[in-house]
PDB file of C-alpha atoms in Angstrom:
ATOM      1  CA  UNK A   1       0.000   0.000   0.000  1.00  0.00           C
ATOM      2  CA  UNK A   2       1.397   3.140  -0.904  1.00  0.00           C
ATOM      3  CA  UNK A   3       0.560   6.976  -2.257  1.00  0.00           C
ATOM      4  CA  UNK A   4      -0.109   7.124  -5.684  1.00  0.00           C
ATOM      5  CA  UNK A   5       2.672   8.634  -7.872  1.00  0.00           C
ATOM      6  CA  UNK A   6       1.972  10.644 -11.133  1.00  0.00           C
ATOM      7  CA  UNK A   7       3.452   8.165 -13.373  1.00  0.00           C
ATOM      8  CA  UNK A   8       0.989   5.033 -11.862  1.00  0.00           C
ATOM      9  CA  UNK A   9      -1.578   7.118 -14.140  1.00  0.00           C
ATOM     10  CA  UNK A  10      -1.889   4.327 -17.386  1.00  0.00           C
ATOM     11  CA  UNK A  11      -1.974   1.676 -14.611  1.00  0.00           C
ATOM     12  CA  UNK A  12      -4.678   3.381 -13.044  1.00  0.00           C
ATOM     13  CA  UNK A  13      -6.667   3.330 -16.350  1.00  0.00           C
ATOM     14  CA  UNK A  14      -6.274   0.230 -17.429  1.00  0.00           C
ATOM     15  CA  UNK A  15      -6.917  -1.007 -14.266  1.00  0.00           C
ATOM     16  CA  UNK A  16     -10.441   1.081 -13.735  1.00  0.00           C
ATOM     17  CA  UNK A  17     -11.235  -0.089 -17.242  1.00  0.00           C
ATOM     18  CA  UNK A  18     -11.237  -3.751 -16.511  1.00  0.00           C
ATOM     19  CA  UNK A  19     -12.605  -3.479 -12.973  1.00  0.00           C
ATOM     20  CA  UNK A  20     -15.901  -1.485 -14.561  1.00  0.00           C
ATOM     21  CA  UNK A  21     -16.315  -3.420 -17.615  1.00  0.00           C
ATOM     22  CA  UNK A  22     -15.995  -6.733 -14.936  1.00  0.00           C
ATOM     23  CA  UNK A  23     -18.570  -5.244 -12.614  1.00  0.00           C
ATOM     24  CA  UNK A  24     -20.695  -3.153 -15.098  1.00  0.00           C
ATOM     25  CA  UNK A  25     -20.800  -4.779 -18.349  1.00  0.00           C
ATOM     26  CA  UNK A  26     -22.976  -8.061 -17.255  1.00  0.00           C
ATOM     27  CA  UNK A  27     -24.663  -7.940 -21.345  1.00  0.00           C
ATOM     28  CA  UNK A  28     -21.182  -7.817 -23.189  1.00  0.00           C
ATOM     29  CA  UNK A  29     -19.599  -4.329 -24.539  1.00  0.00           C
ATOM     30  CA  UNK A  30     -22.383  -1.585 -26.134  1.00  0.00           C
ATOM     31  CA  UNK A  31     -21.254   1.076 -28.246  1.00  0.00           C
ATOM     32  CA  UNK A  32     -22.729   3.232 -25.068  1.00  0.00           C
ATOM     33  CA  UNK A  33     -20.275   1.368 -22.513  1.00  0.00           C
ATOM     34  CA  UNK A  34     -17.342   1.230 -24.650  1.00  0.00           C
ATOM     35  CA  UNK A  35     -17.715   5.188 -25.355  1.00  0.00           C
ATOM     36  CA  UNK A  36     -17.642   6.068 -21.416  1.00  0.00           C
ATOM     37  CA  UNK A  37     -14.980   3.448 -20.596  1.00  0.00           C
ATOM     38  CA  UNK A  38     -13.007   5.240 -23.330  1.00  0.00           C
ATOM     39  CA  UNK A  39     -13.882   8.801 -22.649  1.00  0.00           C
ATOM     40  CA  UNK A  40     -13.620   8.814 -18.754  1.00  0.00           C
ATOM     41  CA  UNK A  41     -11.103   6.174 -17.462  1.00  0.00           C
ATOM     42  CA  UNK A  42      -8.292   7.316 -19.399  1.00  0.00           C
ATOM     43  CA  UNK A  43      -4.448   8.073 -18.571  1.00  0.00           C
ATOM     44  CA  UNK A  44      -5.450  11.958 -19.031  1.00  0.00           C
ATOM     45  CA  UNK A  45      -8.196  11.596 -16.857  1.00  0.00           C
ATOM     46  CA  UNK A  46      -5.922  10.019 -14.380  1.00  0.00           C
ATOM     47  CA  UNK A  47      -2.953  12.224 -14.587  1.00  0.00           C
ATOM     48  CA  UNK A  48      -5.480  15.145 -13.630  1.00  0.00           C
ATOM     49  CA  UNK A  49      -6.941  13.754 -10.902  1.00  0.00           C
ATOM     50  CA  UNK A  50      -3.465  13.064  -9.242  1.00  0.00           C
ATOM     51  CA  UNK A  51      -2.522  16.332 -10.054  1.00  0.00           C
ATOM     52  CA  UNK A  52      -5.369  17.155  -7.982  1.00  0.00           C
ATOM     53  CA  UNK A  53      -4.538  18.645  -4.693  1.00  0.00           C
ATOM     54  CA  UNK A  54      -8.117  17.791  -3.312  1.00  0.00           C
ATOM     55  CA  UNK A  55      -8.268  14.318  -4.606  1.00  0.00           C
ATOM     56  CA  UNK A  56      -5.776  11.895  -3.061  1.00  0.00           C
ATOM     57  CA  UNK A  57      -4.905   7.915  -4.318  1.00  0.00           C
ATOM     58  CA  UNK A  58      -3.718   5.433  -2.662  1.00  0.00           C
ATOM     59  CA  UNK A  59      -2.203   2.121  -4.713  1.00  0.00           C
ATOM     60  CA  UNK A  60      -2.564  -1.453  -3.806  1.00  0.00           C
ATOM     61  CA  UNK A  61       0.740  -2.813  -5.070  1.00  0.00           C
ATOM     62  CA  UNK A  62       2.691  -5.948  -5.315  1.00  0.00           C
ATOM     63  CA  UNK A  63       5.902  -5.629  -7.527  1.00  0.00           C
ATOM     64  CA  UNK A  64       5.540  -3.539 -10.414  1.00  0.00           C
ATOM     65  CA  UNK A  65       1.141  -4.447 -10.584  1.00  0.00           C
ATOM     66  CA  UNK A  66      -0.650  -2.313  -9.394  1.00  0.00           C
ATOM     67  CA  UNK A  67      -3.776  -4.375  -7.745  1.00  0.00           C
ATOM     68  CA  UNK A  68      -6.343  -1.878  -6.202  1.00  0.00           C
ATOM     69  CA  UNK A  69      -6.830   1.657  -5.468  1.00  0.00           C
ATOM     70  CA  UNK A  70      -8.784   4.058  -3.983  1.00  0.00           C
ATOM     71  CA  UNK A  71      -9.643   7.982  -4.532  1.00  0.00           C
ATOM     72  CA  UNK A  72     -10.684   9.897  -2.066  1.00  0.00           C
ATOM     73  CA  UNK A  73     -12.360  13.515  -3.171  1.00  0.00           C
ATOM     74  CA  UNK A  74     -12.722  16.192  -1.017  1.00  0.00           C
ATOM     75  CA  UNK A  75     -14.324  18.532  -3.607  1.00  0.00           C
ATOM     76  CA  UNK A  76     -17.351  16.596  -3.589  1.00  0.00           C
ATOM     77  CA  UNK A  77     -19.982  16.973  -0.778  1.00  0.00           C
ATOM     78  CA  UNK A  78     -21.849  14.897   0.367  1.00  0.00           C
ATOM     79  CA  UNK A  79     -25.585  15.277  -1.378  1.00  0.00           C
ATOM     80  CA  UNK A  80     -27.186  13.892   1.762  1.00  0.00           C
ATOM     81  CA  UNK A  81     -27.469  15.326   5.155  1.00  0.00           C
ATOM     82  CA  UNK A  82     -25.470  18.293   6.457  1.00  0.00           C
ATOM     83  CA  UNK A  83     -22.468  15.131   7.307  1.00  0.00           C
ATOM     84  CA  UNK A  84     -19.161  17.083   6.363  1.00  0.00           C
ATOM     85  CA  UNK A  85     -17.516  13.835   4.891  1.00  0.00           C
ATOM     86  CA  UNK A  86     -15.331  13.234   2.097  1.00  0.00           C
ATOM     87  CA  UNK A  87     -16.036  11.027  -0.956  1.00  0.00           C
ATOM     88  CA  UNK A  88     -14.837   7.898  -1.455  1.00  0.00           C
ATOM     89  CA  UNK A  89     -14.624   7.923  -5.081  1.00  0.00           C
ATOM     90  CA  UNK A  90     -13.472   5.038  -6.502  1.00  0.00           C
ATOM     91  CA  UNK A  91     -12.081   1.652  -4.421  1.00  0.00           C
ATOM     92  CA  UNK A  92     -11.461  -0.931  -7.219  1.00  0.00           C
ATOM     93  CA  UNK A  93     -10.150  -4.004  -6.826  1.00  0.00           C
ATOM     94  CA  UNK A  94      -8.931  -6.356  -9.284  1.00  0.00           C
ATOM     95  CA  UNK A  95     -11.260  -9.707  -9.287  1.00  0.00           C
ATOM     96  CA  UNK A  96      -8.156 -11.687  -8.962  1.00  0.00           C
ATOM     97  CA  UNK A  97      -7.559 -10.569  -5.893  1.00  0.00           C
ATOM     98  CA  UNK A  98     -11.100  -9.508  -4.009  1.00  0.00           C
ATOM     99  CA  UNK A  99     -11.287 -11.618  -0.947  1.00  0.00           C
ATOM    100  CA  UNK A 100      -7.342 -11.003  -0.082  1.00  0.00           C
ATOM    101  CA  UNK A 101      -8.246  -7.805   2.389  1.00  0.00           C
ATOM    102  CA  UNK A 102      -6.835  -5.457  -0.324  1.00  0.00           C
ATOM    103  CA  UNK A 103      -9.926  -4.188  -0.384  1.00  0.00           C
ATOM    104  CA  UNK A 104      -9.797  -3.417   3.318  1.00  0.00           C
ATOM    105  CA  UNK A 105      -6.621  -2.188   3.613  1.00  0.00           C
ATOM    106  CA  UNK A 106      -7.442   0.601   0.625  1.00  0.00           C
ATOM    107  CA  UNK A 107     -10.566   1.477   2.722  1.00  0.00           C
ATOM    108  CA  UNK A 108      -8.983   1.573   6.203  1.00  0.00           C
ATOM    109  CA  UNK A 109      -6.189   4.171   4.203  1.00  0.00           C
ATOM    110  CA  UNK A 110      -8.927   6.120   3.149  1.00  0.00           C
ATOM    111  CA  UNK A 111     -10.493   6.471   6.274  1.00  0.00           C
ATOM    112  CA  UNK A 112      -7.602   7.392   8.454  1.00  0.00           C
ATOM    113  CA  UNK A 113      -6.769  10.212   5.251  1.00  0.00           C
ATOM    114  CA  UNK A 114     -10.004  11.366   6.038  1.00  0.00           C
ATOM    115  CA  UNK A 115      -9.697  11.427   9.480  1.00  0.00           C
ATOM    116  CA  UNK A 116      -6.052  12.765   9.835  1.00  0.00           C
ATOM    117  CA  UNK A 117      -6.679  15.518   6.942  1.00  0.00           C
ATOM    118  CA  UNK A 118     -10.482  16.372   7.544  1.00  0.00           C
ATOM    119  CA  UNK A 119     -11.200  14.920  10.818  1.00  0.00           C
ATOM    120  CA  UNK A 120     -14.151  13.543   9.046  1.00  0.00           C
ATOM    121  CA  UNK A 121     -15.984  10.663   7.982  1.00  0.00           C
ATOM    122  CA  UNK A 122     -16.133   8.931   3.936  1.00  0.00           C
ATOM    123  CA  UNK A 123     -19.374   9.056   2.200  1.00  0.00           C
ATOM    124  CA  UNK A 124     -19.774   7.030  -1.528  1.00  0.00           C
ATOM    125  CA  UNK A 125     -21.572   6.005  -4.178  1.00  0.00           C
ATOM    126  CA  UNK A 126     -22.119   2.539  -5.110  1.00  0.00           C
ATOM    127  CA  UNK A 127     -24.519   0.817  -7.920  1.00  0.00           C
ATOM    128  CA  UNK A 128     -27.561  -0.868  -6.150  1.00  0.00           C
ATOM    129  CA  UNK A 129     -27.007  -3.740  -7.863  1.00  0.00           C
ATOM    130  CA  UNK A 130     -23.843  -4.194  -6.922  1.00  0.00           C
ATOM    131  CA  UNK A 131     -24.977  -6.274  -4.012  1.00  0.00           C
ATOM    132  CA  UNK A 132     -21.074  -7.944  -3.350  1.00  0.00           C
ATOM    133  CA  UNK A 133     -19.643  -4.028  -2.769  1.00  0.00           C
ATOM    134  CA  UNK A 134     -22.654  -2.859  -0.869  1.00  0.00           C
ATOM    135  CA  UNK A 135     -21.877  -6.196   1.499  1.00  0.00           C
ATOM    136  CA  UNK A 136     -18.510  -5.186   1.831  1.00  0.00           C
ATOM    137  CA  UNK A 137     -19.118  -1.383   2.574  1.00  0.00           C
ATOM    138  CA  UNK A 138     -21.811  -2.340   5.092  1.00  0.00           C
ATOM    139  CA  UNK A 139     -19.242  -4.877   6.700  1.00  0.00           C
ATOM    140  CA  UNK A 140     -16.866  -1.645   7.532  1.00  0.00           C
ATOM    141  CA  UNK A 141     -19.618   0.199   8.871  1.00  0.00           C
ATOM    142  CA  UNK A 142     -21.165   2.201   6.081  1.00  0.00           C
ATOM    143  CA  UNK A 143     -25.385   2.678   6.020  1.00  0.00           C
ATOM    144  CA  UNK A 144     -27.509   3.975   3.540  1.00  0.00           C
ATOM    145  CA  UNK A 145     -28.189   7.486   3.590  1.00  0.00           C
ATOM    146  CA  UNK A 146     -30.379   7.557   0.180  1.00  0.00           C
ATOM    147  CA  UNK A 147     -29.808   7.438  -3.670  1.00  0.00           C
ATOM    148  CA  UNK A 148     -28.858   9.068  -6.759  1.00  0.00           C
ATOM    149  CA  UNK A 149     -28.930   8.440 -10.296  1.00  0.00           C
ATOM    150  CA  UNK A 150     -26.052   7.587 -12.497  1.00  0.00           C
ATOM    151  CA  UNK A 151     -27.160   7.959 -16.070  1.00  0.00           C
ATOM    152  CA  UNK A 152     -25.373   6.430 -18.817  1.00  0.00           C
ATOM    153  CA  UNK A 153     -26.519   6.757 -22.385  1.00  0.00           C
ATOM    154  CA  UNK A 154     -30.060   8.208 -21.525  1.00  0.00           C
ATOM    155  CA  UNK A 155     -30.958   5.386 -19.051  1.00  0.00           C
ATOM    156  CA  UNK A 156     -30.898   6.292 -14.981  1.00  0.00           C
ATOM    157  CA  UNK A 157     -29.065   3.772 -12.876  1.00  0.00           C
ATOM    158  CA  UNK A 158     -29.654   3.884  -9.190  1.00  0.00           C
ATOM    159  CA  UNK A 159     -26.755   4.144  -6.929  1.00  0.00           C
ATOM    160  CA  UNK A 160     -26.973   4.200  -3.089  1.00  0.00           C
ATOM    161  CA  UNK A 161     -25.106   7.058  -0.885  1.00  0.00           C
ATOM    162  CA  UNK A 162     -23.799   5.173   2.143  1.00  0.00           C
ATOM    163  CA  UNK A 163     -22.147   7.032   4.381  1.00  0.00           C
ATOM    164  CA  UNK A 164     -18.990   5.797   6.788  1.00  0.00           C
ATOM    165  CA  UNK A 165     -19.470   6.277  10.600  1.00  0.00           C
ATOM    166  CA  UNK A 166     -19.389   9.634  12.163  1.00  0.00           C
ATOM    167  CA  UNK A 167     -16.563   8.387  14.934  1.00  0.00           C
ATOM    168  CA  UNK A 168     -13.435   6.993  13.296  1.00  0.00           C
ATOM    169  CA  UNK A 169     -13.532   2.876  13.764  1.00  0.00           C
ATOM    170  CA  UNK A 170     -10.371   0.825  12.792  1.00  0.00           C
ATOM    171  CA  UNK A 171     -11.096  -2.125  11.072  1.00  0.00           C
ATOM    172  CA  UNK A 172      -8.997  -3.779  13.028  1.00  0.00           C
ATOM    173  CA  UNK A 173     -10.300  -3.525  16.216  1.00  0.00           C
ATOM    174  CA  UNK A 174     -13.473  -5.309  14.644  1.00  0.00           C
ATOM    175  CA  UNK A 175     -15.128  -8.777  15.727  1.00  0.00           C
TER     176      UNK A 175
END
């Protein structure tokens, strides 16, 4: 586990790219998916957001692979409540390697940045149907707050807001 660096950028997109077509493409590859996929998880799109000095990444690696990572945002408030929280923007993992605790180590880094920069909880967005990621968030303490649309070529996709825990929890210290 490690900060992200500005050259992990291609990594980082071809990474995203074949943990959302995994997770989101469950009918094969439409001229609608592979248009977003191409637009919005590039290396350009990358390179910006670690040039970012409110977003912050933090890599899952072993060797040169990257496996995992997660963006925080702290541009983006929270559209529910008046929680000051950060967003959790992206925690991907590659399916290889979901069930290893990757996945909880890139959350538990996210929440102490949170904590130690913001003194503040996470808040995210995650598809509804996405019933193995709402399991895990719910498993580190996240609840629902409410929902919010994702649209993607005309058609509305519902996404749930969870929001982390007000008072910082370590993982670790978890039955």
């Amino acid at each position: 586990m490690r900060d992200s660096r500005p050259e992990d950028a291609t990594q980082l997109s071809v990474l995203a790219l074949q943990v959302w077509l995994h997770t989101y493409a469950w009918n094969g590859i439409s001229g609608i998916i592979a248009d977003y996929v191409l637009a919005e998880l590039t290396p350009l799109k990358f390179a910006t957001i670690l040039e970012d000095p409110r977003q912050h990444v933090f890599v899952a690696q072993r060797d040169e692979n990257l496996l995992g990572f997660a963006v925080i945002n702290s541009a983006t408030p929270c559209p529910y409540g008046d929680t000051k929280a950060i967003e959790l923007a992206t925690l991907y993992v590659q399916e290889h390697f979901i069930g290893t605790g990757l996945g909880t180590a890139l959350i538990q880094a996210a929440q102490h940045w949170a904590y130690d920069q913001h003194q503040c909880p996470l808040w995210l967005k995650v598809n509804a149907q996405n019933h193995r990621a709402i399991g895990f968030y719910e498993s580190h303490g996240y609840s629902r707050a409410g929902s919010i649309d994702f649209i993607l070529g005309g058609q509305r996709h519902e996404n749930y807001v969870m929001l982390g825990s007000p008072v910082f929890v370590d993982d670790t210290q978890r039955k």
